[in-house]
PDB file of C-alpha atoms in Angstrom:
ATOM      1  CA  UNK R   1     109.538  36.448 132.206  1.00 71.00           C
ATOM      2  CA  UNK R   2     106.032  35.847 131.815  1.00 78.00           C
ATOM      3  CA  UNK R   3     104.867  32.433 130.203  1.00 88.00           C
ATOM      4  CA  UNK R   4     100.744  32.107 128.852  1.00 93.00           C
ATOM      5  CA  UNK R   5      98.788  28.403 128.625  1.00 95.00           C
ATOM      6  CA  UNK R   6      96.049  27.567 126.714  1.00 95.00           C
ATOM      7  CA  UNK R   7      94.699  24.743 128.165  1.00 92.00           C
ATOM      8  CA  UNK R   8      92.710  23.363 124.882  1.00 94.00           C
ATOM      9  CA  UNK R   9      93.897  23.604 121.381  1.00 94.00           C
ATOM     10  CA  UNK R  10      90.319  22.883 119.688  1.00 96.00           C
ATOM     11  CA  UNK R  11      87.164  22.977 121.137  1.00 97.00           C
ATOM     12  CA  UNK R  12      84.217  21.791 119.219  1.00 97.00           C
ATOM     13  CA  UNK R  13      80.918  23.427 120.303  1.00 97.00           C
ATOM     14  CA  UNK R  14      77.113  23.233 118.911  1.00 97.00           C
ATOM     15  CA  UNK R  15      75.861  26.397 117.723  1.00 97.00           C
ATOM     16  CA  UNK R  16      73.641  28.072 120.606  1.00 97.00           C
ATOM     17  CA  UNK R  17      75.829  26.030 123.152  1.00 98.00           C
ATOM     18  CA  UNK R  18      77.964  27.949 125.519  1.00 98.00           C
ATOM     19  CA  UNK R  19      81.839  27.828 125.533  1.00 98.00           C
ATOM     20  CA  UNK R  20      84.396  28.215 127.865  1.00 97.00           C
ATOM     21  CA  UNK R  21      88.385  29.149 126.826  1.00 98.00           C
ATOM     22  CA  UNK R  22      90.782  28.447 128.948  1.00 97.00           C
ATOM     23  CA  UNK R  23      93.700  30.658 129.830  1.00 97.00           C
ATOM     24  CA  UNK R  24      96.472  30.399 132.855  1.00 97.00           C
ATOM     25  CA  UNK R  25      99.350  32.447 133.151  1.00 95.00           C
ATOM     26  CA  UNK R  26     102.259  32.912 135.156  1.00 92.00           C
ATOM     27  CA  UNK R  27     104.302  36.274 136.127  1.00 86.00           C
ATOM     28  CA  UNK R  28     106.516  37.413 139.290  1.00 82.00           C
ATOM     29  CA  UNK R  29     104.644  40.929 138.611  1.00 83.00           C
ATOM     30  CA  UNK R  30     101.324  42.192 137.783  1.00 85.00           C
ATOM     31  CA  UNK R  31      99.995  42.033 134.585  1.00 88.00           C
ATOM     32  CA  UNK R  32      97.786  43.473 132.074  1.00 92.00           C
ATOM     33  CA  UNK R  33      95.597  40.774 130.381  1.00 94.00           C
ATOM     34  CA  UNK R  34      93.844  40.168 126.519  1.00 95.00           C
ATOM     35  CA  UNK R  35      91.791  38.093 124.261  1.00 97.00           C
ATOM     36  CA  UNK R  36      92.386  38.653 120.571  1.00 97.00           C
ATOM     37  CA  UNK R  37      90.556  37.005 117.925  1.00 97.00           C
ATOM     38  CA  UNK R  38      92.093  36.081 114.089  1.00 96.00           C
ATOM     39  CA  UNK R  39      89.118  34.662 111.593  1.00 94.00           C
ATOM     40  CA  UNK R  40      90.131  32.671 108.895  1.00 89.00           C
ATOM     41  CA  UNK R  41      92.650  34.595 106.560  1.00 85.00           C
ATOM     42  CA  UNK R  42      92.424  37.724 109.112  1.00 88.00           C
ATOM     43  CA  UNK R  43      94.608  39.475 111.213  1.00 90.00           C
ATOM     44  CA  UNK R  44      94.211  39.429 114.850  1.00 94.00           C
ATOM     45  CA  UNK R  45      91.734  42.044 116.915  1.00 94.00           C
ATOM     46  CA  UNK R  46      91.282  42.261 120.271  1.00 95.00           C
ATOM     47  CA  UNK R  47      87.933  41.246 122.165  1.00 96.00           C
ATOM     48  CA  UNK R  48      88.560  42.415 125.704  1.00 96.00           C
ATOM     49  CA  UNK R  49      90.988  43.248 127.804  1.00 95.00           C
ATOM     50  CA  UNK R  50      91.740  43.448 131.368  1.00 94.00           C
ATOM     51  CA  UNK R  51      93.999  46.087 132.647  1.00 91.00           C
ATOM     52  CA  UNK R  52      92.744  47.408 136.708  1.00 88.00           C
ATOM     53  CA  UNK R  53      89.304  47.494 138.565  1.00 89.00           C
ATOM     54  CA  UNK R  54      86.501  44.738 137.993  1.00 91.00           C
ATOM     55  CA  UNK R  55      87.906  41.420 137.173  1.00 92.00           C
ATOM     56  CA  UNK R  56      84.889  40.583 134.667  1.00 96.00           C
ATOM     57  CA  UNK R  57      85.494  42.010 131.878  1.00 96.00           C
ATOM     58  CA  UNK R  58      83.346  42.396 129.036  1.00 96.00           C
ATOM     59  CA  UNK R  59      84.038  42.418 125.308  1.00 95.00           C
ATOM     60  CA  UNK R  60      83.175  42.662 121.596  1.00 94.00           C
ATOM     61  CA  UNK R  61      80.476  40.286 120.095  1.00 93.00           C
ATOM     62  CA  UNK R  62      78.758  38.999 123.923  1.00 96.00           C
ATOM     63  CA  UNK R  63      82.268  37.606 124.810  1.00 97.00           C
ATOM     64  CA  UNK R  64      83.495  38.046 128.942  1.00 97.00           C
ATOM     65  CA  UNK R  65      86.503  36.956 130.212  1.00 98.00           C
ATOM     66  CA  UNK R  66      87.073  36.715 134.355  1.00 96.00           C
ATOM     67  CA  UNK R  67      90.827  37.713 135.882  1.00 95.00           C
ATOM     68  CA  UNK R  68      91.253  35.603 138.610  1.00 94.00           C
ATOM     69  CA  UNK R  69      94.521  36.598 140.311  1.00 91.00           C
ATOM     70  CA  UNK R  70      94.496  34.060 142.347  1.00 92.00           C
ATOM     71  CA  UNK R  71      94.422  31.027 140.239  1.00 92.00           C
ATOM     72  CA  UNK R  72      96.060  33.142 137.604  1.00 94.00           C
ATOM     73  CA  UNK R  73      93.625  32.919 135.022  1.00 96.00           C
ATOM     74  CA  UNK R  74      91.714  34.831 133.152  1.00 97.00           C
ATOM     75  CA  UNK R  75      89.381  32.435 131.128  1.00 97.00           C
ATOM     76  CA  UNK R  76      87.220  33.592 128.071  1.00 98.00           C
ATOM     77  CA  UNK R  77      83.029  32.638 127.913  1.00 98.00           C
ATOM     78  CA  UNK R  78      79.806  33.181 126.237  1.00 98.00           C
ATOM     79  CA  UNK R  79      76.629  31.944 126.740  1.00 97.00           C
ATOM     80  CA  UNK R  80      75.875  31.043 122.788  1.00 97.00           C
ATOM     81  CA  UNK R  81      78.209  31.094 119.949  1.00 97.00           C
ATOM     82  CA  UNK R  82      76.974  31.493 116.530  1.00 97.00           C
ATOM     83  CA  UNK R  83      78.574  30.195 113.216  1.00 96.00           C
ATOM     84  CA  UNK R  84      80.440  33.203 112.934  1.00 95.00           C
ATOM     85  CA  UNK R  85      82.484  32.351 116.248  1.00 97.00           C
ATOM     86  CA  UNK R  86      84.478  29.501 114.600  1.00 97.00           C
ATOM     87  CA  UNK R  87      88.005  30.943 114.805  1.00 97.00           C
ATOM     88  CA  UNK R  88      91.288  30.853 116.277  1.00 97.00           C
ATOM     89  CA  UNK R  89      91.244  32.723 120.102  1.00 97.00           C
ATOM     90  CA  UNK R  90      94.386  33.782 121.485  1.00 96.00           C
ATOM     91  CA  UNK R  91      95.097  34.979 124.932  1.00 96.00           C
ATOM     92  CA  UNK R  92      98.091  37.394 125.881  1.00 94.00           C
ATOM     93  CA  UNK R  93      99.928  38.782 128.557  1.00 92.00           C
ATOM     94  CA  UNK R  94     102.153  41.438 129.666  1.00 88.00           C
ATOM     95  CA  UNK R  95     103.728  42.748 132.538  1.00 83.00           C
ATOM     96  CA  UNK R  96     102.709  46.451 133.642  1.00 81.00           C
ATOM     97  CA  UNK R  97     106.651  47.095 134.247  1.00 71.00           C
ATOM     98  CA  UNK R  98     107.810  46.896 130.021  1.00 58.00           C
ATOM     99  CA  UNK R  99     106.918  48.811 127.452  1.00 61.00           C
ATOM    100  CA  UNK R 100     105.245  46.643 125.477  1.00 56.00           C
ATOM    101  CA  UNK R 101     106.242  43.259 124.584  1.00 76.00           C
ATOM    102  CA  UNK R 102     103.209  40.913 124.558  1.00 85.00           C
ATOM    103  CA  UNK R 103     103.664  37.163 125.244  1.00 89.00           C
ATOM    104  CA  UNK R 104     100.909  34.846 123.509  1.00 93.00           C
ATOM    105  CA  UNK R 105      99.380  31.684 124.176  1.00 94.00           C
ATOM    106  CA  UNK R 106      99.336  29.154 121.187  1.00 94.00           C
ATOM    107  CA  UNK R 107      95.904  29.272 120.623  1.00 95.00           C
ATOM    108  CA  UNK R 108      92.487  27.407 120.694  1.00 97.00           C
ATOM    109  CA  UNK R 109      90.842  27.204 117.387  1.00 97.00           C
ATOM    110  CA  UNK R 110      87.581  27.104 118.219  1.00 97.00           C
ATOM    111  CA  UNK R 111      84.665  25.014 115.704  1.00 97.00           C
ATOM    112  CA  UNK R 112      81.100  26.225 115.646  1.00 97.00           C
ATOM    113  CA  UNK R 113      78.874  23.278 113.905  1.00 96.00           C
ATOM    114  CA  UNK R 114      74.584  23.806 113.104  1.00 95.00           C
TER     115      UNK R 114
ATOM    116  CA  UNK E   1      89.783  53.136 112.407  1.00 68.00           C
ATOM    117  CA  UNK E   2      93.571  52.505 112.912  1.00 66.00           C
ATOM    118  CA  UNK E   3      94.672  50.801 109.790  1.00 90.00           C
ATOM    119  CA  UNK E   4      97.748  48.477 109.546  1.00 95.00           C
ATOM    120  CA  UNK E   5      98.441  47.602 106.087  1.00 96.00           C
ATOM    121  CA  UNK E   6     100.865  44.889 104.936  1.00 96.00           C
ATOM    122  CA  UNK E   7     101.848  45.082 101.422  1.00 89.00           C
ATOM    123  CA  UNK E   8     101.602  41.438 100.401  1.00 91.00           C
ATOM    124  CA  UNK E   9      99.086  38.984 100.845  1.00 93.00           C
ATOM    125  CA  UNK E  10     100.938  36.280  99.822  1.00 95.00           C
ATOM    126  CA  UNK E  11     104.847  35.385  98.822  1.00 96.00           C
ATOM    127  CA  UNK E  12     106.709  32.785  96.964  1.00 97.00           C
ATOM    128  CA  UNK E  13     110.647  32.985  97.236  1.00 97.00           C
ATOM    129  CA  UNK E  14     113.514  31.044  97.066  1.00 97.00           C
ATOM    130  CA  UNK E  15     116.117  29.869  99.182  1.00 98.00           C
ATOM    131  CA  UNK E  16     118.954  32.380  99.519  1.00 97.00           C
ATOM    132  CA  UNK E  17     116.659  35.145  98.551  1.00 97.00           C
ATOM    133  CA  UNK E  18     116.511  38.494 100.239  1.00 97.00           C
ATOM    134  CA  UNK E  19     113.307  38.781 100.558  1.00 97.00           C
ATOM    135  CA  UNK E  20     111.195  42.526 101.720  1.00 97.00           C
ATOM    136  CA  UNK E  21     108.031  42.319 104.093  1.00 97.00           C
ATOM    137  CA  UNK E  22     106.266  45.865 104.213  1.00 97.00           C
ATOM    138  CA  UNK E  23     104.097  47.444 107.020  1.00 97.00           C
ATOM    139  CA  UNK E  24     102.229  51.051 107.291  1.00 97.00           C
ATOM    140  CA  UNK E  25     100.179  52.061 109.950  1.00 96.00           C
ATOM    141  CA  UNK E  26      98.214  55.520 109.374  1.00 94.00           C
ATOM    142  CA  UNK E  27      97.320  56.234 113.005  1.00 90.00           C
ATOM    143  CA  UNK E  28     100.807  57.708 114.243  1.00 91.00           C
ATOM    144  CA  UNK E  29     101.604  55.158 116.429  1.00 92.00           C
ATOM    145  CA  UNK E  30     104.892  55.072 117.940  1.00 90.00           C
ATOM    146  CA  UNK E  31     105.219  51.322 118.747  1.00 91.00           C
ATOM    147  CA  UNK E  32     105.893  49.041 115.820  1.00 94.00           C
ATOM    148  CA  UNK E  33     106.052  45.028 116.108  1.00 95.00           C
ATOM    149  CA  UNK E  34     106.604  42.000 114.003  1.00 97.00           C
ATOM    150  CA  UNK E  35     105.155  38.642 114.538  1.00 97.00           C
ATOM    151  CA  UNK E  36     105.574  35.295 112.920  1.00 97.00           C
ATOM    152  CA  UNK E  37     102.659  32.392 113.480  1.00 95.00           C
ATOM    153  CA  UNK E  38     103.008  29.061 113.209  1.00 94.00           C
ATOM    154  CA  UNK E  39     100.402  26.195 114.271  1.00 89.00           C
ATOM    155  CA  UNK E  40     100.715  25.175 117.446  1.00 86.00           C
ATOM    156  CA  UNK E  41     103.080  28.231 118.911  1.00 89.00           C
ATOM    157  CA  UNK E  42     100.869  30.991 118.583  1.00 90.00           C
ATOM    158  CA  UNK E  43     102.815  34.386 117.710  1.00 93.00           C
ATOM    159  CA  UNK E  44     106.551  34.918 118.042  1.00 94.00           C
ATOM    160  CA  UNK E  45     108.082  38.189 118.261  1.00 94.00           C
ATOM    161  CA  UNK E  46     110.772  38.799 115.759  1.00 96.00           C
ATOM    162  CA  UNK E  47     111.027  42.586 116.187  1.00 96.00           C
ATOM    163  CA  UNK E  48     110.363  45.879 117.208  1.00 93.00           C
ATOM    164  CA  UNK E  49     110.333  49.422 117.590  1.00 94.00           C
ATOM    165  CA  UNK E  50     108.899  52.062 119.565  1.00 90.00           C
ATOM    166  CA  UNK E  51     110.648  54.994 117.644  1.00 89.00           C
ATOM    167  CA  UNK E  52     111.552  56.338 114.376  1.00 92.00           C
ATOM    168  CA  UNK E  53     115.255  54.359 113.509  1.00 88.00           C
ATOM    169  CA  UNK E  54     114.911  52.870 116.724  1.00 90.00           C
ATOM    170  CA  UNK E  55     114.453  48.703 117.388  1.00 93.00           C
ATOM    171  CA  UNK E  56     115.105  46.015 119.385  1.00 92.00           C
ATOM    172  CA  UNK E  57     115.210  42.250 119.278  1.00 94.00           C
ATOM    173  CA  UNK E  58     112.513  40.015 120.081  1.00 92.00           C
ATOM    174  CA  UNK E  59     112.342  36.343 120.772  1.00 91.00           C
ATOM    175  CA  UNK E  60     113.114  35.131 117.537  1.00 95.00           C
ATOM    176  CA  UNK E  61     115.444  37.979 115.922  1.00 96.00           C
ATOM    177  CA  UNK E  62     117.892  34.935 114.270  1.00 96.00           C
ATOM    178  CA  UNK E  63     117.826  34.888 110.082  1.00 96.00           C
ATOM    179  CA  UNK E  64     116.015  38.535 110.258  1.00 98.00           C
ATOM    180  CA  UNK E  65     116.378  42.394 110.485  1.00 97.00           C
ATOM    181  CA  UNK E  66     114.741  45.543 110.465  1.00 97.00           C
ATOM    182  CA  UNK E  67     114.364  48.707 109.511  1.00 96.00           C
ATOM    183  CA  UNK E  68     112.178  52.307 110.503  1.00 96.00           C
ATOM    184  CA  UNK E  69     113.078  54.946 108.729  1.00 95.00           C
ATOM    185  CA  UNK E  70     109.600  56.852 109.083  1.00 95.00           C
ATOM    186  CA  UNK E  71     107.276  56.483 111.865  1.00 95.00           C
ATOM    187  CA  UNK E  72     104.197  54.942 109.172  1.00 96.00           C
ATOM    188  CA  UNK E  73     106.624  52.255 108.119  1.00 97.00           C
ATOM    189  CA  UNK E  74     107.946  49.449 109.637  1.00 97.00           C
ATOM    190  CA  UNK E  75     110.115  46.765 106.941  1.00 97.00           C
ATOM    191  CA  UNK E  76     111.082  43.317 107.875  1.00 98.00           C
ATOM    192  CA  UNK E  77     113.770  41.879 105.912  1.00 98.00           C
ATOM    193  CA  UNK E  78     115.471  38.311 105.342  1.00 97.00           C
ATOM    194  CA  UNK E  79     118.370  38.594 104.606  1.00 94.00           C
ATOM    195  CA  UNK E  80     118.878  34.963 102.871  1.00 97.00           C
ATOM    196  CA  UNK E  81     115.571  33.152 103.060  1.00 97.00           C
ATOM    197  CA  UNK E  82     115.750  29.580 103.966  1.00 97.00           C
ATOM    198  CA  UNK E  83     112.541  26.942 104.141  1.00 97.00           C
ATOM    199  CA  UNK E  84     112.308  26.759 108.325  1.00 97.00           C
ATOM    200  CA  UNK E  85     111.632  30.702 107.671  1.00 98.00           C
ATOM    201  CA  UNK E  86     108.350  29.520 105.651  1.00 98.00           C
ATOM    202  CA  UNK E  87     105.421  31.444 107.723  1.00 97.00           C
ATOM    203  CA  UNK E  88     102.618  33.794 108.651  1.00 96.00           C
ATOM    204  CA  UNK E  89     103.842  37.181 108.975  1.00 97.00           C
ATOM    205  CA  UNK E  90     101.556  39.793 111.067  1.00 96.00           C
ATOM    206  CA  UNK E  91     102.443  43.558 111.598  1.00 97.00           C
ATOM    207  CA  UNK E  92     101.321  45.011 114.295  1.00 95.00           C
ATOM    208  CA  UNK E  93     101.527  48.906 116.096  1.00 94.00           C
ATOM    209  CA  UNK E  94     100.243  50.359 119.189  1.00 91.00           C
ATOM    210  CA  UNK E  95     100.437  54.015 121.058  1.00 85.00           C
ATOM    211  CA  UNK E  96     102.927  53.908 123.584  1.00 74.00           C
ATOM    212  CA  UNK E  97     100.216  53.836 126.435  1.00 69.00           C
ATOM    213  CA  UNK E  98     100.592  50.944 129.114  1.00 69.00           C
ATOM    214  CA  UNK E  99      97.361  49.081 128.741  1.00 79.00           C
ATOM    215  CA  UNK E 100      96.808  50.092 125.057  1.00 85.00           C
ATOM    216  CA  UNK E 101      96.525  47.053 122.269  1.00 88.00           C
ATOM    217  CA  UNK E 102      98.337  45.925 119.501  1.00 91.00           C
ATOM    218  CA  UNK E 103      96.658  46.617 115.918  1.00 93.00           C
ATOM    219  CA  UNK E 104      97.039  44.084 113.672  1.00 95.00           C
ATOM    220  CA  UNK E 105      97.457  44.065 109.642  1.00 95.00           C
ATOM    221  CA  UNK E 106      96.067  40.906 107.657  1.00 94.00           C
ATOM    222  CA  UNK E 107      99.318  38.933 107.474  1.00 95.00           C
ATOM    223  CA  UNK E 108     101.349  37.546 104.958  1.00 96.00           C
ATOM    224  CA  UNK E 109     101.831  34.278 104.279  1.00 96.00           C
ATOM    225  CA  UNK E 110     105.186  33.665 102.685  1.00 97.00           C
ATOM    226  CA  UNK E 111     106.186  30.204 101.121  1.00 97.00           C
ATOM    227  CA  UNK E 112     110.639  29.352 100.659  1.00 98.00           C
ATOM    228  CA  UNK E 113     111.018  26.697  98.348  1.00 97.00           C
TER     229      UNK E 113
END
């Protein structure tokens, strides 16, 4: 079975400042890879995802997330949040070999001050 | 836009209740799933289904059950609602394609007293 870490619970970040989400993960098999985003009182929707082909991935709203198979990662960036960016990121994973069932990470809620 | 819709927004019940939580989707999706979230474990999987009157058990099936009678509509049902079952509730459906997300409705956050 597949098991996803989020390395940082909260992360507190300026507005303008970069940020960084981390994300490890560990499967026997190869896996398919996503970031979903739930704002407050929201459902969750997806940012990016990484599936085959170029490990940088690019997503909704100037967010990129890079697989790394090696390390098993597949941590989440941007270059400047805004306001708007304070919410709760989660990262899944599944394997390519089921049908479906998606294994999350607990989440890093993430706190965008002026 | 795929549209998942979950019938309540919010739920008080008691103990011992049996107590209905209702999902549509509207974009004929044949995969069907049902979360709970708590702080600090992310989202559990109670549930599924990836046909009509089909489903399976997720991670956390205890205290809960199911049911899919039409492809649109996916129920989750306690069948005696105690406090520890006190939650966020999302819905979610997705095509049957490998890579292809989940879809998520708004949740609903259900209080046992």
């Amino acid at each position: 079975a597949q098991s996803v870490t989020q390395l940082d619970s909260q992360v507190p970040v300026f507005e303008e400042a970069p940020v960084e989400l981390r994300c490890n993960y560990s499967s026997s098999v190869s896996v398919y890879l996503f970031w979903y985003v739930q704002y407050p009182n929201q459902g969750l929707q997806l940012l990016l995802k990484y599936l085959s082909g170029s490990t940088l991935v690019k997503g909704i709203n100037g967010f990129e997330a890079e697989f790394n198979k090696s390390q098993t990662s597949f941590h989440l960036r941007k270059p400047s949040v805004h306001i708007s960016d304070t919410a709760e990121y989660f990262c899944a994973v599944r394997t390519t070999d089921s049908w479906g069932k998606l294994q999350f990470g607990a989440g890093t809620q993430v706190v965008v001050t002026p | 836009d795929v549209k998942v819709t979950q019938s309540s927004r919010y739920l008080v019940k008691r103990t011992g209740e049996k107590v209905f939580l209702e999902c549509v989707q509207d974009m004929d999706h044949e995969n069907m799933f049902w979360y709970r979230q708590d702080p600090g474990l992310g989202l559990r999987l109670i549930y599924f289904s990836y046909d009509v009157k089909m489903k399976e058990k997720g991670d956390i099936p205890e205290g809960y059950s199911v049911s899919r009678e039409k492809k649109e509509r996916f129920s989750l049902i306690l069948e005696s609602a105690s406090t520890n079952q006190t939650s966020m509730y999302l819905c979610a459906s997705r095509t049957g394609g490998g890579g292809s997300p989940l879809h998520f409705g708004n949740g609903t956050r259900l209080t046992v007293t």
